[in-house]
mmCIF file of C-alpha atoms in Angstrom:
data_model
loop_
_atom_site.group_PDB
_atom_site.id
_atom_site.type_symbol
_atom_site.label_atom_id
_atom_site.label_comp_id
_atom_site.label_asym_id
_atom_site.label_seq_id
_atom_site.Cartn_x
_atom_site.Cartn_y
_atom_site.Cartn_z
ATOM 1 C CA MET H 1 -169.342 -81.809 3.057
ATOM 2 C CA ASP H 2 -167.413 -79.234 1.076
ATOM 3 C CA LEU H 3 -165.141 -76.208 1.304
ATOM 4 C CA PRO H 4 -166.830 -72.824 1.670
ATOM 5 C CA ARG H 5 -167.328 -71.249 -1.763
ATOM 6 C CA ILE H 6 -164.952 -68.381 -1.053
ATOM 7 C CA PHE H 7 -161.972 -70.755 -1.201
ATOM 8 C CA THR H 8 -162.783 -72.042 -4.664
ATOM 9 C CA ILE H 9 -163.510 -68.503 -5.865
ATOM 10 C CA ARG H 10 -160.132 -67.213 -4.620
ATOM 11 C CA GLU H 11 -158.190 -70.062 -6.161
ATOM 12 C CA SER H 12 -160.287 -70.801 -9.239
ATOM 13 C CA SER H 13 -157.282 -70.529 -11.571
ATOM 14 C CA HIS H 14 -154.824 -72.311 -9.269
ATOM 15 C CA ARG H 15 -153.526 -75.792 -9.902
ATOM 16 C CA ILE H 16 -151.369 -75.625 -6.756
ATOM 17 C CA HIS H 17 -153.198 -74.382 -3.670
ATOM 18 C CA ASN H 18 -150.194 -73.194 -1.702
ATOM 19 C CA PRO H 19 -147.197 -70.902 -2.323
ATOM 20 C CA PHE H 20 -145.368 -73.332 -4.612
ATOM 21 C CA THR H 21 -144.744 -72.808 -8.298
ATOM 22 C CA PRO H 22 -144.757 -75.770 -10.718
ATOM 23 C CA GLY H 23 -140.970 -75.495 -10.739
ATOM 24 C CA LYS H 24 -140.718 -75.887 -6.984
ATOM 25 C CA LEU H 25 -143.096 -78.842 -7.054
ATOM 26 C CA ALA H 26 -140.866 -80.437 -9.693
ATOM 27 C CA VAL H 27 -137.744 -79.717 -7.617
ATOM 28 C CA LEU H 28 -139.366 -81.447 -4.634
ATOM 29 C CA GLY H 29 -140.166 -84.552 -6.676
ATOM 30 C CA GLN H 30 -136.607 -84.687 -8.001
ATOM 31 C CA ALA H 31 -135.099 -84.135 -4.559
ATOM 32 C CA LEU H 32 -136.982 -87.121 -3.165
ATOM 33 C CA HIS H 33 -135.559 -89.451 -5.848
ATOM 34 C CA LEU H 34 -138.987 -90.884 -6.557
ATOM 35 C CA THR H 35 -139.039 -94.189 -8.424
ATOM 36 C CA PRO H 36 -141.738 -95.809 -10.584
ATOM 37 C CA GLY H 37 -144.374 -97.568 -8.542
ATOM 38 C CA THR H 38 -143.892 -95.431 -5.414
ATOM 39 C CA ARG H 39 -147.247 -95.496 -3.609
ATOM 40 C CA VAL H 40 -148.419 -92.080 -2.442
ATOM 41 C CA LEU H 41 -151.245 -90.913 -0.191
ATOM 42 C CA ASP H 42 -151.940 -87.171 -0.437
ATOM 43 C CA LEU H 43 -154.360 -85.842 2.175
ATOM 44 C CA ALA H 44 -156.014 -82.515 1.312
ATOM 45 C CA SER H 45 -154.815 -83.037 -2.252
ATOM 46 C CA GLY H 46 -156.566 -80.018 -3.765
ATOM 47 C CA SER H 47 -156.579 -80.030 -7.549
ATOM 48 C CA GLY H 48 -154.179 -82.969 -7.640
ATOM 49 C CA GLU H 49 -151.184 -81.288 -9.266
ATOM 50 C CA MET H 50 -148.591 -83.017 -7.099
ATOM 51 C CA LEU H 51 -149.908 -86.530 -7.673
ATOM 52 C CA CYS H 52 -150.638 -85.995 -11.356
ATOM 53 C CA THR H 53 -147.307 -84.451 -12.313
ATOM 54 C CA TRP H 54 -145.315 -86.910 -10.225
ATOM 55 C CA ALA H 55 -147.228 -89.791 -11.824
ATOM 56 C CA ARG H 56 -146.291 -88.383 -15.233
ATOM 57 C CA ASP H 57 -142.678 -87.515 -14.395
ATOM 58 C CA HIS H 58 -141.707 -90.264 -11.946
ATOM 59 C CA GLY H 59 -144.230 -93.072 -12.421
ATOM 60 C CA VAL H 60 -145.722 -92.869 -8.918
ATOM 61 C CA THR H 61 -149.161 -94.234 -8.138
ATOM 62 C CA GLY H 62 -151.536 -93.171 -5.422
ATOM 63 C CA THR H 63 -154.635 -91.601 -3.975
ATOM 64 C CA GLY H 64 -155.566 -88.015 -3.229
ATOM 65 C CA VAL H 65 -158.304 -87.136 -0.734
ATOM 66 C CA ASP H 66 -159.916 -83.708 -0.524
ATOM 67 C CA ILE H 67 -163.074 -82.206 0.966
ATOM 68 C CA SER H 68 -163.678 -79.891 -2.010
ATOM 69 C CA THR H 69 -165.950 -81.238 -4.727
ATOM 70 C CA VAL H 70 -164.634 -78.574 -7.120
ATOM 71 C CA PHE H 71 -160.963 -79.347 -6.524
ATOM 72 C CA THR H 72 -161.535 -83.114 -6.622
ATOM 73 C CA GLY H 73 -163.263 -82.757 -9.972
ATOM 74 C CA GLU H 74 -160.381 -80.648 -11.281
ATOM 75 C CA ALA H 75 -157.901 -83.289 -10.101
ATOM 76 C CA ARG H 76 -159.670 -86.002 -12.071
ATOM 77 C CA VAL H 77 -159.678 -83.818 -15.171
ATOM 78 C CA ARG H 78 -155.963 -83.106 -14.709
ATOM 79 C CA ALA H 79 -155.177 -86.814 -14.374
ATOM 80 C CA ALA H 80 -156.952 -87.508 -17.658
ATOM 81 C CA GLU H 81 -155.240 -84.542 -19.311
ATOM 82 C CA LEU H 82 -151.786 -85.836 -18.351
ATOM 83 C CA GLY H 83 -152.632 -89.434 -19.220
ATOM 84 C CA VAL H 84 -152.198 -90.770 -15.679
ATOM 85 C CA ALA H 85 -155.797 -91.593 -14.738
ATOM 86 C CA ASP H 86 -154.806 -95.268 -14.456
ATOM 87 C CA GLN H 87 -152.107 -94.388 -11.897
ATOM 88 C CA VAL H 88 -153.889 -91.993 -9.539
ATOM 89 C CA THR H 89 -157.318 -91.844 -7.899
ATOM 90 C CA PHE H 90 -159.016 -88.856 -6.328
ATOM 91 C CA VAL H 91 -161.587 -89.244 -3.570
ATOM 92 C CA HIS H 92 -164.015 -86.618 -2.293
ATOM 93 C CA ASP H 93 -163.895 -87.118 1.475
ATOM 94 C CA ASP H 94 -162.875 -85.522 4.754
ATOM 95 C CA ALA H 95 -159.115 -86.117 4.833
ATOM 96 C CA SER H 96 -159.006 -85.679 8.618
ATOM 97 C CA GLY H 97 -160.166 -89.253 9.165
ATOM 98 C CA HIS H 98 -158.596 -90.972 6.179
ATOM 99 C CA VAL H 99 -156.213 -93.890 6.631
ATOM 100 C CA SER H 100 -154.967 -95.968 3.712
ATOM 101 C CA ASP H 101 -156.169 -99.565 3.445
ATOM 102 C CA GLU H 102 -152.582 -100.638 2.783
ATOM 103 C CA PRO H 103 -149.315 -98.983 3.884
ATOM 104 C CA VAL H 104 -147.914 -96.439 1.423
ATOM 105 C CA ASP H 105 -144.350 -95.411 0.603
ATOM 106 C CA LEU H 106 -145.032 -91.685 0.894
ATOM 107 C CA ALA H 107 -147.746 -89.969 2.933
ATOM 108 C CA ALA H 108 -148.284 -86.234 2.475
ATOM 109 C CA CYS H 109 -150.254 -83.290 3.764
ATOM 110 C CA ILE H 110 -149.081 -80.180 1.960
ATOM 111 C CA GLY H 111 -150.310 -77.043 3.669
ATOM 112 C CA ALA H 112 -153.416 -78.321 5.445
ATOM 113 C CA THR H 113 -152.317 -79.512 8.880
ATOM 114 C CA TRP H 114 -155.666 -78.348 10.212
ATOM 115 C CA ILE H 115 -156.861 -81.854 9.224
ATOM 116 C CA GLY H 116 -155.025 -83.188 12.286
ATOM 117 C CA ASN H 117 -155.702 -80.168 14.517
ATOM 118 C CA GLY H 118 -152.138 -79.020 13.954
ATOM 119 C CA MET H 119 -148.781 -80.335 12.864
ATOM 120 C CA ALA H 120 -148.349 -82.977 15.556
ATOM 121 C CA GLY H 121 -151.794 -84.465 14.981
ATOM 122 C CA THR H 122 -151.272 -84.493 11.227
ATOM 123 C CA VAL H 123 -147.941 -86.284 11.593
ATOM 124 C CA GLU H 124 -149.684 -88.902 13.728
ATOM 125 C CA LEU H 125 -152.472 -89.269 11.159
ATOM 126 C CA LEU H 126 -150.074 -89.707 8.238
ATOM 127 C CA ALA H 127 -147.998 -92.210 10.216
ATOM 128 C CA ARG H 128 -151.014 -94.519 10.371
ATOM 129 C CA SER H 129 -150.830 -94.965 6.586
ATOM 130 C CA LEU H 130 -147.051 -95.036 6.159
ATOM 131 C CA ARG H 131 -144.957 -98.171 5.827
ATOM 132 C CA PRO H 132 -141.868 -98.519 8.077
ATOM 133 C CA GLY H 133 -139.043 -96.539 6.534
ATOM 134 C CA GLY H 134 -141.387 -94.521 4.337
ATOM 135 C CA LEU H 135 -141.302 -90.794 3.652
ATOM 136 C CA MET H 136 -143.678 -88.238 5.110
ATOM 137 C CA LEU H 137 -144.247 -84.778 3.608
ATOM 138 C CA ILE H 138 -145.588 -81.888 5.657
ATOM 139 C CA GLY H 139 -146.218 -78.386 4.288
ATOM 140 C CA GLU H 140 -146.119 -75.872 7.118
ATOM 141 C CA PRO H 141 -145.738 -72.101 7.706
ATOM 142 C CA TYR H 142 -143.049 -70.485 9.836
ATOM 143 C CA TRP H 143 -141.921 -66.971 10.709
ATOM 144 C CA ARG H 144 -139.245 -65.614 8.382
ATOM 145 C CA ARG H 145 -138.280 -63.025 11.001
ATOM 146 C CA GLU H 146 -139.490 -61.802 14.367
ATOM 147 C CA VAL H 147 -143.090 -60.630 14.275
ATOM 148 C CA PRO H 148 -143.429 -57.181 15.859
ATOM 149 C CA ASP H 149 -146.979 -57.426 17.190
ATOM 150 C CA GLU H 150 -150.179 -59.445 17.318
ATOM 151 C CA GLU H 151 -151.731 -57.382 14.512
ATOM 152 C CA THR H 152 -149.063 -58.632 12.129
ATOM 153 C CA ALA H 153 -149.548 -62.216 13.287
ATOM 154 C CA VAL H 154 -153.306 -62.064 12.714
ATOM 155 C CA ALA H 155 -152.742 -60.513 9.279
ATOM 156 C CA CYS H 156 -150.636 -63.605 8.506
ATOM 157 C CA HIS H 157 -153.619 -65.859 9.348
ATOM 158 C CA ALA H 158 -152.290 -66.822 12.773
ATOM 159 C CA ARG H 159 -154.319 -66.510 15.939
ATOM 160 C CA SER H 160 -151.253 -65.145 17.733
ATOM 161 C CA LYS H 161 -147.478 -64.891 17.345
ATOM 162 C CA GLU H 162 -147.125 -68.232 19.121
ATOM 163 C CA ASP H 163 -149.027 -70.120 16.418
ATOM 164 C CA PHE H 164 -145.903 -70.290 14.225
ATOM 165 C CA VAL H 165 -142.206 -70.465 15.042
ATOM 166 C CA ALA H 166 -138.983 -69.631 13.201
ATOM 167 C CA LEU H 167 -137.551 -72.193 10.784
ATOM 168 C CA PRO H 168 -134.921 -73.672 13.167
ATOM 169 C CA GLU H 169 -137.562 -74.149 15.856
ATOM 170 C CA LEU H 170 -139.950 -75.764 13.378
ATOM 171 C CA ILE H 171 -137.282 -78.257 12.339
ATOM 172 C CA GLY H 172 -136.647 -78.892 16.034
ATOM 173 C CA ARG H 173 -140.326 -79.653 16.580
ATOM 174 C CA PHE H 174 -140.183 -82.374 13.957
ATOM 175 C CA GLY H 175 -137.274 -83.858 15.878
ATOM 176 C CA ASP H 176 -139.243 -83.693 19.118
ATOM 177 C CA LEU H 177 -141.922 -85.814 17.423
ATOM 178 C CA GLY H 178 -139.314 -88.461 16.579
ATOM 179 C CA TYR H 179 -138.594 -87.590 12.947
ATOM 180 C CA ASP H 180 -135.499 -86.599 11.016
ATOM 181 C CA VAL H 181 -135.886 -83.840 8.447
ATOM 182 C CA VAL H 182 -134.267 -85.385 5.351
ATOM 183 C CA GLU H 183 -135.227 -82.776 2.713
ATOM 184 C CA MET H 184 -136.975 -79.450 2.404
ATOM 185 C CA VAL H 185 -138.065 -77.077 -0.345
ATOM 186 C CA LEU H 186 -139.076 -73.594 0.760
ATOM 187 C CA ALA H 187 -141.345 -71.024 -0.841
ATOM 188 C CA ASP H 188 -139.723 -67.739 -1.824
ATOM 189 C CA GLN H 189 -141.209 -64.313 -2.384
ATOM 190 C CA ASP H 190 -141.879 -64.987 -6.064
ATOM 191 C CA SER H 191 -143.775 -68.198 -5.350
ATOM 192 C CA TRP H 192 -145.725 -66.387 -2.628
ATOM 193 C CA ASP H 193 -146.594 -63.652 -5.131
ATOM 194 C CA ARG H 194 -147.773 -66.186 -7.710
ATOM 195 C CA TYR H 195 -150.032 -67.782 -5.134
ATOM 196 C CA GLN H 196 -151.436 -64.645 -3.534
ATOM 197 C CA ALA H 197 -151.550 -62.146 -6.389
ATOM 198 C CA ALA H 198 -153.286 -64.627 -8.688
ATOM 199 C CA GLN H 199 -156.122 -64.699 -6.163
ATOM 200 C CA TRP H 200 -156.800 -60.994 -6.667
ATOM 201 C CA LEU H 201 -157.481 -61.408 -10.371
ATOM 202 C CA ASN H 202 -159.702 -64.410 -9.662
ATOM 203 C CA LEU H 203 -161.665 -62.385 -7.110
ATOM 204 C CA ARG H 204 -162.049 -59.364 -9.372
ATOM 205 C CA ARG H 205 -163.213 -61.384 -12.357
ATOM 206 C CA TRP H 206 -165.696 -63.270 -10.191
ATOM 207 C CA LEU H 207 -166.967 -60.011 -8.680
ATOM 208 C CA ASP H 208 -167.470 -58.431 -12.095
ATOM 209 C CA ALA H 209 -169.479 -61.474 -13.196
ATOM 210 C CA ASN H 210 -171.440 -61.834 -9.925
ATOM 211 C CA PRO H 211 -172.066 -58.343 -8.489
ATOM 212 C CA ASP H 212 -175.317 -59.354 -6.789
ATOM 213 C CA ASP H 213 -174.108 -62.597 -5.225
ATOM 214 C CA GLU H 214 -174.347 -62.880 -1.437
ATOM 215 C CA LEU H 215 -170.549 -63.185 -1.261
ATOM 216 C CA ALA H 216 -169.958 -59.994 -3.274
ATOM 217 C CA PRO H 217 -169.441 -57.737 -0.191
ATOM 218 C CA GLN H 218 -166.865 -60.143 1.241
ATOM 219 C CA VAL H 219 -165.024 -60.364 -2.067
ATOM 220 C CA ARG H 220 -165.065 -56.564 -2.453
ATOM 221 C CA ALA H 221 -163.633 -56.170 1.068
ATOM 222 C CA GLU H 222 -160.815 -58.627 0.322
ATOM 223 C CA LEU H 223 -159.935 -56.835 -2.893
ATOM 224 C CA THR H 224 -159.927 -53.465 -1.155
ATOM 225 C CA THR H 225 -157.551 -54.365 1.678
ATOM 226 C CA GLY H 226 -155.933 -57.675 0.720
ATOM 227 C CA PRO H 227 -153.120 -56.619 -1.636
ATOM 228 C CA ALA H 228 -151.704 -53.975 0.703
ATOM 229 C CA ASP H 229 -152.091 -56.258 3.738
ATOM 230 C CA TYR H 230 -150.217 -58.993 1.922
ATOM 231 C CA ALA H 231 -147.383 -56.659 0.923
ATOM 232 C CA ARG H 232 -147.154 -55.200 4.431
ATOM 233 C CA HIS H 233 -147.397 -58.412 6.466
ATOM 234 C CA GLN H 234 -147.430 -61.860 4.849
ATOM 235 C CA ARG H 235 -144.825 -61.133 2.188
ATOM 236 C CA GLU H 236 -142.383 -59.871 4.795
ATOM 237 C CA TYR H 237 -142.945 -62.192 7.728
ATOM 238 C CA LEU H 238 -144.565 -65.467 6.669
ATOM 239 C CA GLY H 239 -142.495 -68.340 5.349
ATOM 240 C CA TRP H 240 -143.707 -71.712 4.129
ATOM 241 C CA GLY H 241 -142.091 -74.942 3.082
ATOM 242 C CA VAL H 242 -142.477 -78.637 2.485
ATOM 243 C CA PHE H 243 -140.444 -80.868 4.785
ATOM 244 C CA ALA H 244 -139.619 -84.524 4.138
ATOM 245 C CA LEU H 245 -139.501 -86.607 7.307
ATOM 246 C CA MET H 246 -138.434 -90.117 8.251
ATOM 247 C CA ALA H 247 -139.117 -91.756 11.608
ATOM 248 C CA ARG H 248 -136.081 -92.298 13.820
#
């Protein structure tokens, strides 16, 4: 049970595995008015940067669950580095079936709603761990502007144009599920660049060190076409944000 190697190669230098900068992650924590002792469950927690920095800056406690052995190991190292290993725990497990033993104050899935087979299923999964009146965080893509064709949608990692919706419609979908959107922090083009462009250097350095690896052709193909595809499609059309929800 693990992520395919290509994911950890692409994001080997990343502490945040989505288009958020450390500054935006800090803004989100401040916007939520987190208080010491807030109990957090973070599903698909990656390298643990959200939990670790919020434990340091706001005194939260909690658990992160991720399917990647590499990222889970990095999260534990980060917790020790920031001196919060007594506040946060990281578990290597399939987050898609994880429910907290006790209700938490904040339940999050930041950019991995595939764990619930989509946004609605992930909201339902997180709700099973959340105390009444608690906060839910969902990281989700949306279209920044109308997508001209299916080729552009596929280049933005959608199966079709209908996979994502514009920001007002996305907020409306949360309402249809019975939740108020009470905060949001959105990625911008700079934070997208920091996320995507950093992958290219990771890929190139890995390729130079591993030219005979079985993944080398795939990495070479990504490096050849990926930067221009990103500039042409994702950077122009794909938005992403973290939305704070409370049940009505």
